PDB file of C-alpha atoms in Angstrom:
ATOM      1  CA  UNK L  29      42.797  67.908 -44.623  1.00  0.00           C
ATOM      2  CA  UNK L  30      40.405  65.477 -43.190  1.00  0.00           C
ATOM      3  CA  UNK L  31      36.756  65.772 -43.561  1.00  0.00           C
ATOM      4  CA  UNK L  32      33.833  63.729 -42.236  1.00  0.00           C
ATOM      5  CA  UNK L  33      30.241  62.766 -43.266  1.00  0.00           C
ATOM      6  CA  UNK L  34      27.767  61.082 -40.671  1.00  0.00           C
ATOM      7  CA  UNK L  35      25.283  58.876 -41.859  1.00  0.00           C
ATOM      8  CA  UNK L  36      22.430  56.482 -40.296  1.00  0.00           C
ATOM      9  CA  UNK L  37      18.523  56.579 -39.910  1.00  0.00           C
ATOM     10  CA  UNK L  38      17.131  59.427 -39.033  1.00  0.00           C
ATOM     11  CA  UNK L  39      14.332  58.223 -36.918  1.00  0.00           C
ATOM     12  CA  UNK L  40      14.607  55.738 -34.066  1.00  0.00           C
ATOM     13  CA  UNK L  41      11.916  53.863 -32.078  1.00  0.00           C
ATOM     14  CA  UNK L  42      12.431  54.227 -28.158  1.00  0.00           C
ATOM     15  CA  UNK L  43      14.132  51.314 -26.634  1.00  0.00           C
ATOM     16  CA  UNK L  44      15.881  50.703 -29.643  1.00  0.00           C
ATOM     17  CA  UNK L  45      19.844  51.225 -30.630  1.00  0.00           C
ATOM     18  CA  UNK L  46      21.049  54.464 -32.212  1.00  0.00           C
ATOM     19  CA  UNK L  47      23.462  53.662 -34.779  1.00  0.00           C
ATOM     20  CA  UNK L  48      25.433  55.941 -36.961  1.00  0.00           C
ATOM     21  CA  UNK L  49      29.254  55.901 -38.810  1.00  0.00           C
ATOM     22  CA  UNK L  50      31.262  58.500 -39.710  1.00  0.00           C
ATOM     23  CA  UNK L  51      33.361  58.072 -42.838  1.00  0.00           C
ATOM     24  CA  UNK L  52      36.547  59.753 -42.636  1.00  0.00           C
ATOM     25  CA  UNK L  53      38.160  61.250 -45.978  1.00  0.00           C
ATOM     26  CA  UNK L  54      41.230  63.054 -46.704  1.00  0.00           C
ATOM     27  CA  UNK L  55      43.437  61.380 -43.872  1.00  0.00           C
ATOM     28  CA  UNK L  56      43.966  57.879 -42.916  1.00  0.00           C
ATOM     29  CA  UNK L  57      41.703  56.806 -40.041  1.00  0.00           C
ATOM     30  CA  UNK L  58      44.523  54.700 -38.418  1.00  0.00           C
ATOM     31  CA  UNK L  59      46.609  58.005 -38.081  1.00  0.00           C
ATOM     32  CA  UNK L  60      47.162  59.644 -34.445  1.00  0.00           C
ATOM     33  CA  UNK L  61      43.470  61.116 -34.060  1.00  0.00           C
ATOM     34  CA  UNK L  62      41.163  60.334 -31.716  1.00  0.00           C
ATOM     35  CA  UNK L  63      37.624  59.843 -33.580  1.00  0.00           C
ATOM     36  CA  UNK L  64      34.775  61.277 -31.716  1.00  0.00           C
ATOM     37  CA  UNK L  65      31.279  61.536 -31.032  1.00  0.00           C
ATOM     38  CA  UNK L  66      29.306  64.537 -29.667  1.00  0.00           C
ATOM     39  CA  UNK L  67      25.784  65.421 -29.700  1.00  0.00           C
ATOM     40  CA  UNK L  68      23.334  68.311 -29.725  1.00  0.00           C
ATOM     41  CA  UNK L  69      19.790  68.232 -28.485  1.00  0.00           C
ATOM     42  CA  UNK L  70      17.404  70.929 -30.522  1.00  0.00           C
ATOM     43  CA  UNK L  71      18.064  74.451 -28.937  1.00  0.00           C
ATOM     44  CA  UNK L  72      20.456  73.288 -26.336  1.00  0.00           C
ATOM     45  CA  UNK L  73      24.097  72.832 -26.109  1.00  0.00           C
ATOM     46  CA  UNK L  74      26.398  70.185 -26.622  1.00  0.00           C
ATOM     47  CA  UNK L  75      27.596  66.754 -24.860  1.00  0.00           C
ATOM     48  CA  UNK L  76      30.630  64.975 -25.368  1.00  0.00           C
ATOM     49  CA  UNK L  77      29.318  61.083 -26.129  1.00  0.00           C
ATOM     50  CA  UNK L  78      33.033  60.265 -26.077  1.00  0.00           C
ATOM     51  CA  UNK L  79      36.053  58.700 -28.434  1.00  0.00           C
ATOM     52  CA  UNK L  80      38.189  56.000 -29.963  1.00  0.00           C
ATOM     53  CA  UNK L  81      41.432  55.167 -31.119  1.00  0.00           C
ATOM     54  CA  UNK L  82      42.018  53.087 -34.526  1.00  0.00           C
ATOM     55  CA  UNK L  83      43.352  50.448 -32.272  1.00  0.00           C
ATOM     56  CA  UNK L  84      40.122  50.239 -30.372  1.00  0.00           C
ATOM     57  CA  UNK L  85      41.050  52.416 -26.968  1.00  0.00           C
ATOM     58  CA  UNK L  86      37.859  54.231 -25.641  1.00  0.00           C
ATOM     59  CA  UNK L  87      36.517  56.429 -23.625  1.00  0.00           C
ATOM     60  CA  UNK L  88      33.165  57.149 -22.737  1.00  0.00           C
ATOM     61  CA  UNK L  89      31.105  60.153 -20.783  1.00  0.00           C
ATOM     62  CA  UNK L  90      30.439  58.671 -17.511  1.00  0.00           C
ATOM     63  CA  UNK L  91      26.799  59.363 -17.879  1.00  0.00           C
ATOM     64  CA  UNK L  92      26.346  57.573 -21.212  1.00  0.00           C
ATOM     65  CA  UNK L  93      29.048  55.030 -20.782  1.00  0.00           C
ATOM     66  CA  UNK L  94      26.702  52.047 -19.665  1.00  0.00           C
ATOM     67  CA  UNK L  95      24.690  52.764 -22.654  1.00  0.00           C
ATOM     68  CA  UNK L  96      27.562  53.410 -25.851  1.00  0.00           C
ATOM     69  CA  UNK L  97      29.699  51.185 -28.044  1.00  0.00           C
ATOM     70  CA  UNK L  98      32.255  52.604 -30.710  1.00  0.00           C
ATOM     71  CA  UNK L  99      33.971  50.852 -32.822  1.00  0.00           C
ATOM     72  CA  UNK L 100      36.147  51.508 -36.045  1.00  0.00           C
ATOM     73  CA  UNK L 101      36.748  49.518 -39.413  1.00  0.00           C
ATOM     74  CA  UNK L 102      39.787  50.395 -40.614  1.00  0.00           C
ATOM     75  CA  UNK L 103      38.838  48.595 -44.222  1.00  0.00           C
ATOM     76  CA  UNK L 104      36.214  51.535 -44.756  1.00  0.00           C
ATOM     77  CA  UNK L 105      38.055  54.307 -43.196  1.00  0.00           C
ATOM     78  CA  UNK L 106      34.883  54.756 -40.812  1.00  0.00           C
ATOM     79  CA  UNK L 107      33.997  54.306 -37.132  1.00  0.00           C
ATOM     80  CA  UNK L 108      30.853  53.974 -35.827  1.00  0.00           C
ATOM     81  CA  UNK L 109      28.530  54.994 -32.711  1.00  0.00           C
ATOM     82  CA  UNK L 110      25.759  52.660 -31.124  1.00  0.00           C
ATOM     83  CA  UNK L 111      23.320  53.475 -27.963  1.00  0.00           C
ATOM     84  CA  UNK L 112      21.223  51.398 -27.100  1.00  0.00           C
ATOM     85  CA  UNK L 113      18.086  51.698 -25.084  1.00  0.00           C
ATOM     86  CA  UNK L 114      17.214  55.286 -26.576  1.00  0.00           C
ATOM     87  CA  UNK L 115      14.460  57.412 -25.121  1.00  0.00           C
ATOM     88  CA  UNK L 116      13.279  61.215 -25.745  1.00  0.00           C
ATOM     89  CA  UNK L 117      16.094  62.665 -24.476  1.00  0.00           C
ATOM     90  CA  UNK L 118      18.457  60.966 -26.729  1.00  0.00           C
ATOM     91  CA  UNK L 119      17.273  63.097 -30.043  1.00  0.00           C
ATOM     92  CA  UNK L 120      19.704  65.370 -30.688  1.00  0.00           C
ATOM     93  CA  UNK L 121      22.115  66.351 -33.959  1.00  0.00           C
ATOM     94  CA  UNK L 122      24.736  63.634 -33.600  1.00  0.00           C
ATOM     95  CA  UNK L 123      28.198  65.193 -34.914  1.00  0.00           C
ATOM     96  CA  UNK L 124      31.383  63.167 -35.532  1.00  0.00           C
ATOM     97  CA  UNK L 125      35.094  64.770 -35.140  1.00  0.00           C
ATOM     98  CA  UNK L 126      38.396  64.236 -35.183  1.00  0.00           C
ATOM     99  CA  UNK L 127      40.986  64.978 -32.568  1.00  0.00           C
ATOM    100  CA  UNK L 128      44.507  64.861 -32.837  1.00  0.00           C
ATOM    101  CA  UNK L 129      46.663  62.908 -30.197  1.00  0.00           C
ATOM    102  CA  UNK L 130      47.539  65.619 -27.484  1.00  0.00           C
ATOM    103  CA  UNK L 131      45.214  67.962 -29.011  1.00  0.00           C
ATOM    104  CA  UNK L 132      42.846  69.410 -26.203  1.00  0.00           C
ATOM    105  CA  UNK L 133      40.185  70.403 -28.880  1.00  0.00           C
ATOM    106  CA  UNK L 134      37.942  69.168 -32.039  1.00  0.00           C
ATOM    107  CA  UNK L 135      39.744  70.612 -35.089  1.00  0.00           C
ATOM    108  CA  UNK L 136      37.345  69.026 -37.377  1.00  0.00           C
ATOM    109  CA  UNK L 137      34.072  68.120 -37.280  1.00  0.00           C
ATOM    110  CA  UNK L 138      31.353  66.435 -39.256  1.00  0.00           C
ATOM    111  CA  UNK L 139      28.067  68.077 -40.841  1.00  0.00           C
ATOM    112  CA  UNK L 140      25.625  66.529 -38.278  1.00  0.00           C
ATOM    113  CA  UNK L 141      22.903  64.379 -38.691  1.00  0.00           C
ATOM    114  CA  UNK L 142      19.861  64.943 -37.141  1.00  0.00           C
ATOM    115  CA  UNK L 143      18.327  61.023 -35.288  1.00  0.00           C
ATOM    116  CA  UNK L 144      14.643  61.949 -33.897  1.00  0.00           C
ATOM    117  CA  UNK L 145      13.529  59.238 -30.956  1.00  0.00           C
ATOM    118  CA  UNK L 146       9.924  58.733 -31.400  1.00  0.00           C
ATOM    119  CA  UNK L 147       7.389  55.625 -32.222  1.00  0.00           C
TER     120      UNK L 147
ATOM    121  CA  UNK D   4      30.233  66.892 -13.815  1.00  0.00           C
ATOM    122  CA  UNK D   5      28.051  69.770 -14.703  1.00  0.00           C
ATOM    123  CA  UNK D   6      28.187  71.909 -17.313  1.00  0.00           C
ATOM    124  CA  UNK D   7      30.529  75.239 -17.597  1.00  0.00           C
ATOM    125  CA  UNK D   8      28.518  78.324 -16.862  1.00  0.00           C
ATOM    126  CA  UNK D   9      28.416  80.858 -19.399  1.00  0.00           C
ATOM    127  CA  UNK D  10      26.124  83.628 -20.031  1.00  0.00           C
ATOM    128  CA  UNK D  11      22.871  83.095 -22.005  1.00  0.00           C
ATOM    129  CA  UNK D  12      23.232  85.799 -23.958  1.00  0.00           C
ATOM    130  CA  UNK D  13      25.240  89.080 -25.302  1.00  0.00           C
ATOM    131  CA  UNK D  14      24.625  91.894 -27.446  1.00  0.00           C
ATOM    132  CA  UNK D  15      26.675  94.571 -28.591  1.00  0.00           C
ATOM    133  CA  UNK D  16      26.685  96.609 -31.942  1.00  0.00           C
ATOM    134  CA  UNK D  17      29.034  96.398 -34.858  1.00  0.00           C
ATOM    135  CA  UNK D  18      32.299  97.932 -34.149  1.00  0.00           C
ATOM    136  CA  UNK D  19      32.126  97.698 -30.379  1.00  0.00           C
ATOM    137  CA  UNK D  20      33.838  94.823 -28.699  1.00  0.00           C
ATOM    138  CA  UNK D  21      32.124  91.923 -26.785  1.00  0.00           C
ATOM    139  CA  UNK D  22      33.191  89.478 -23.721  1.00  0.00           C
ATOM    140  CA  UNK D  23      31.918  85.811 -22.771  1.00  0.00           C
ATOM    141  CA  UNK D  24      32.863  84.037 -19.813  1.00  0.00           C
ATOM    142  CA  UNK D  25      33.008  80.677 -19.187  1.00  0.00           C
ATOM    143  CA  UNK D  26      33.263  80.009 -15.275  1.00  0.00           C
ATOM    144  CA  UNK D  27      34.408  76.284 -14.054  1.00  0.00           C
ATOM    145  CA  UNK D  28      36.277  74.856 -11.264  1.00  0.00           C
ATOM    146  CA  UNK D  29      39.874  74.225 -10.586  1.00  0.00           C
ATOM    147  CA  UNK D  30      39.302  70.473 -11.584  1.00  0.00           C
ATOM    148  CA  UNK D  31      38.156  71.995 -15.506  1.00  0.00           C
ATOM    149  CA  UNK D  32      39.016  75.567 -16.085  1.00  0.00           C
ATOM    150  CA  UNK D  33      41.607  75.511 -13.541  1.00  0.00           C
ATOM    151  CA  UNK D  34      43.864  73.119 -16.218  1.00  0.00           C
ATOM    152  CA  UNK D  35      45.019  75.614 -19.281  1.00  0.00           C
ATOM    153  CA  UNK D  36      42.604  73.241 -21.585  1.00  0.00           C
ATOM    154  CA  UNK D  37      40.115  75.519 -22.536  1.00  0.00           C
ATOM    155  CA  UNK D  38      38.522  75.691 -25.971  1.00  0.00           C
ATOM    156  CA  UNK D  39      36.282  78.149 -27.647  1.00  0.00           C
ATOM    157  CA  UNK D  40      33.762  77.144 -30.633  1.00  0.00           C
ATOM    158  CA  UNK D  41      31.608  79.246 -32.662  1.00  0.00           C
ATOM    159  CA  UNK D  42      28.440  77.775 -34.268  1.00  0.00           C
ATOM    160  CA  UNK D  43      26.000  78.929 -36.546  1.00  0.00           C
ATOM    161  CA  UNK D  44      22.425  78.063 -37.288  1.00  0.00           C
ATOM    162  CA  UNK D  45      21.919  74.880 -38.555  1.00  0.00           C
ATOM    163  CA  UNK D  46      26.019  74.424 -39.050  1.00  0.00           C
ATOM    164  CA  UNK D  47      28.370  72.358 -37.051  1.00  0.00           C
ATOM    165  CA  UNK D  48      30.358  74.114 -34.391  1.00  0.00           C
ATOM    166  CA  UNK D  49      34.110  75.654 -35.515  1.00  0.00           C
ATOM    167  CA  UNK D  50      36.877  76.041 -33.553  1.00  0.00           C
ATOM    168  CA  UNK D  51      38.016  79.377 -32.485  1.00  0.00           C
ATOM    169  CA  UNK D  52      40.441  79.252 -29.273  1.00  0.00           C
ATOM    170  CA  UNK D  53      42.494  76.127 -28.225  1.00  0.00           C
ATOM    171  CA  UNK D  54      44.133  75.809 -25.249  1.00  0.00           C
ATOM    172  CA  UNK D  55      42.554  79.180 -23.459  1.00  0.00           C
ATOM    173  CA  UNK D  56      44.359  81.698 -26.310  1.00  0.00           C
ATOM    174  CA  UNK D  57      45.504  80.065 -29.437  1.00  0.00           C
ATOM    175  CA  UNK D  58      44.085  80.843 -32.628  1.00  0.00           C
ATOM    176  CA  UNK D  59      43.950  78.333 -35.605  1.00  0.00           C
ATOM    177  CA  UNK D  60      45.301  79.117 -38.909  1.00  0.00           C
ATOM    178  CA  UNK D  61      42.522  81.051 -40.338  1.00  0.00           C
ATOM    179  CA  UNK D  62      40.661  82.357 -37.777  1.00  0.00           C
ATOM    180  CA  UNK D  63      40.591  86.540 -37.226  1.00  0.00           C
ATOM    181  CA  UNK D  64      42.995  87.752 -34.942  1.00  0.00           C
ATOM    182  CA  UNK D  65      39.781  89.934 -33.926  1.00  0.00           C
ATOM    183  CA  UNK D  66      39.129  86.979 -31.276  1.00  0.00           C
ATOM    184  CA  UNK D  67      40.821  86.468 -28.461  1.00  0.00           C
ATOM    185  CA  UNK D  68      40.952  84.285 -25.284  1.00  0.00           C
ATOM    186  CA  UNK D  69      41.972  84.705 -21.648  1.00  0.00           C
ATOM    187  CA  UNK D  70      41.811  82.795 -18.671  1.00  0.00           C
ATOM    188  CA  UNK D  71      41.435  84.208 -14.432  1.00  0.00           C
ATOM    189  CA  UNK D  72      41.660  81.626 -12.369  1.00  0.00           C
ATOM    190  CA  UNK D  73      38.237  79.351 -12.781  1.00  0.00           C
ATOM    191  CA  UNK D  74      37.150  81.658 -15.407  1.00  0.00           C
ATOM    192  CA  UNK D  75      37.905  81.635 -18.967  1.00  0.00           C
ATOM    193  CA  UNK D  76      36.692  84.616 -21.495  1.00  0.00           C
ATOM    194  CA  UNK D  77      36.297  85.202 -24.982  1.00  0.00           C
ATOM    195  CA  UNK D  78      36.659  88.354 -26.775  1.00  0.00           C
ATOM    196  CA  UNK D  79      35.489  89.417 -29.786  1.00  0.00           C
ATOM    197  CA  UNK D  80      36.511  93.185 -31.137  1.00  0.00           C
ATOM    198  CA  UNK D  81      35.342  95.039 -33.387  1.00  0.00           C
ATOM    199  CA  UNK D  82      32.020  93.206 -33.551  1.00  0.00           C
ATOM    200  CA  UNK D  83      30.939  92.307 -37.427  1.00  0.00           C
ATOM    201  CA  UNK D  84      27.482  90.961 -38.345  1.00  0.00           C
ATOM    202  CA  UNK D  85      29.028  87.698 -39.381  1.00  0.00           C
ATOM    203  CA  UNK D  86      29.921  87.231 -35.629  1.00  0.00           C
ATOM    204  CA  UNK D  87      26.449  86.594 -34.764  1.00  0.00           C
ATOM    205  CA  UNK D  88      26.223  83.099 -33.510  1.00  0.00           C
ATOM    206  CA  UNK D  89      25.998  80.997 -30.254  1.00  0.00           C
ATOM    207  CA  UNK D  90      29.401  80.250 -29.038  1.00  0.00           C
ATOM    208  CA  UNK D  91      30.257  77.561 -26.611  1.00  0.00           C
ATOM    209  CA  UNK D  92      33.386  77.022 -24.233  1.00  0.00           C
ATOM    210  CA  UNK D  93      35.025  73.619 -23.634  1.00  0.00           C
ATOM    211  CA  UNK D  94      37.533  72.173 -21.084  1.00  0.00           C
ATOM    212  CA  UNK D  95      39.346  69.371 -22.186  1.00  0.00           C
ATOM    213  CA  UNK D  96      40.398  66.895 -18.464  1.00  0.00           C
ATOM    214  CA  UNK D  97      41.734  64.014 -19.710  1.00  0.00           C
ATOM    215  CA  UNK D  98      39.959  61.532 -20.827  1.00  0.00           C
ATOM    216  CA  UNK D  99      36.966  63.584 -20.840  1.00  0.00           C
ATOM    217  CA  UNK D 100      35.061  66.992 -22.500  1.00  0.00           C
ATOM    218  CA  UNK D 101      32.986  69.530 -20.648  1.00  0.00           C
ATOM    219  CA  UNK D 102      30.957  72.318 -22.261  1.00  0.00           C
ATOM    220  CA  UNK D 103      29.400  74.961 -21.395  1.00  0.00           C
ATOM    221  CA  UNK D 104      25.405  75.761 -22.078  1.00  0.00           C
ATOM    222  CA  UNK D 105      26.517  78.058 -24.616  1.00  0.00           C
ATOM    223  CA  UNK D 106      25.995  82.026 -25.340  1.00  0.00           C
ATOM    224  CA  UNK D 107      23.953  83.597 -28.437  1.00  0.00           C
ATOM    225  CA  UNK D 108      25.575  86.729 -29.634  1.00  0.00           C
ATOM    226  CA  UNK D 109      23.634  89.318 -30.968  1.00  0.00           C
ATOM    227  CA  UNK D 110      24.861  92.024 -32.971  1.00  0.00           C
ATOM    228  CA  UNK D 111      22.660  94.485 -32.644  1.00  0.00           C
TER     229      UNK D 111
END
């Protein structure tokens, strides 16, 4: 069964880029899962950021898509999450999961890692 | 898109049985993609309900899920104190995810 561990700084200077990877155990990352990204701002509920594909097929939430990049590296069985230009708004628990191709859910998801925006 | 609307919050009392709705439109709801997650404090979310009324291996047959039209619900019978949690709907439109603000269960 897969499992996955976020990881990245956990504070973040405004205007900067949020970056965080997920590394993926138990299952091979370039198996038929999607690899997400969803967040959770403090007390509220949660976004969908968006996904990738092993091959490097993404999608993106429409209102973060001008800011996000995801990527994968297969050698390290772990993809990764950048947005750039962060503000406020963007500190939230950042969760990684894993969907299966078809799959209309998020079987499996990642502990969280809290990523604070602040000078 | 905006978010599903569910409910702020529910109470109930251990042994009775609960309901949460989740009300969309017939471009997110309307499509029989409709997810149900609990989550509690300081843990990530866990699937509960896929596609409006499956249950994963694992989970209690105690919850169930439904769908009326642009309105999905979650039950929960025979309430237990472990139940207490916030619980959030999703709709799955391809490519994309919507969820909804979420509800905090309280068992009383």
């Amino acid at each position: 069964q897969v499992q996955l561990q976020e990881s990245g700084p956990g504070l973040v200077k405004p205007s900067d880029t949020l970056s965080l990877t997920c590394d993926v155990f138990g299952n091979s990352i370039t198996s038929s899962n999607w690899w997400v990204w969803i967040r959770q701002p403090p007390g509220k509920g949660l976004e969908w950021i968006g996904y990738i594909y092993y091959s490097g097929s993404t999608y993106y939430n429409p209102s973060l898509k001008s800011r996000v990049t995801m990527s994968v590296d297969t050698s390290k069985s772990q993809f990764s999450l950048n947005l750039s230009s962060v503000t406020a708004v963007d500190t939230a628990v950042y969760y990684c999961a894993q969907k299966g191709t078809g799959d209309t859910y998020y079987a499996t998801w990642g502990q969280g890692t809290l990523v604070t925006v602040s000078s | 898109q905006s978010a599903l609307t569910q409910p702020a919050s529910v109470s109930a009392s251990p042994g009775q049985s609960i309901t949460i709705s989740c009300a969309g439109t017939s471009t997110d709801i309307g499509y029989n993609h409709v997810s149900w997650y609990q989550q509690h404090p300081g843990k990530a979310p866990k699937l509960m309900i896929y596609d409006v009324s499956n249950r994963p291996s694992g989970v209690s047959n105690r919850f169930s899920g439904s769908k009326s039209g642009n309105t999905a619900s979650l039950t929960i019978s025979g309430l237990q104190a472990e139940d207490e949690a916030d619980y959030y709907c999703s709709s799955y439109t391809t490519p994309s995810t919507l969820f909804g603000g979420g509800t905090k269960l309280t068992v009383l």
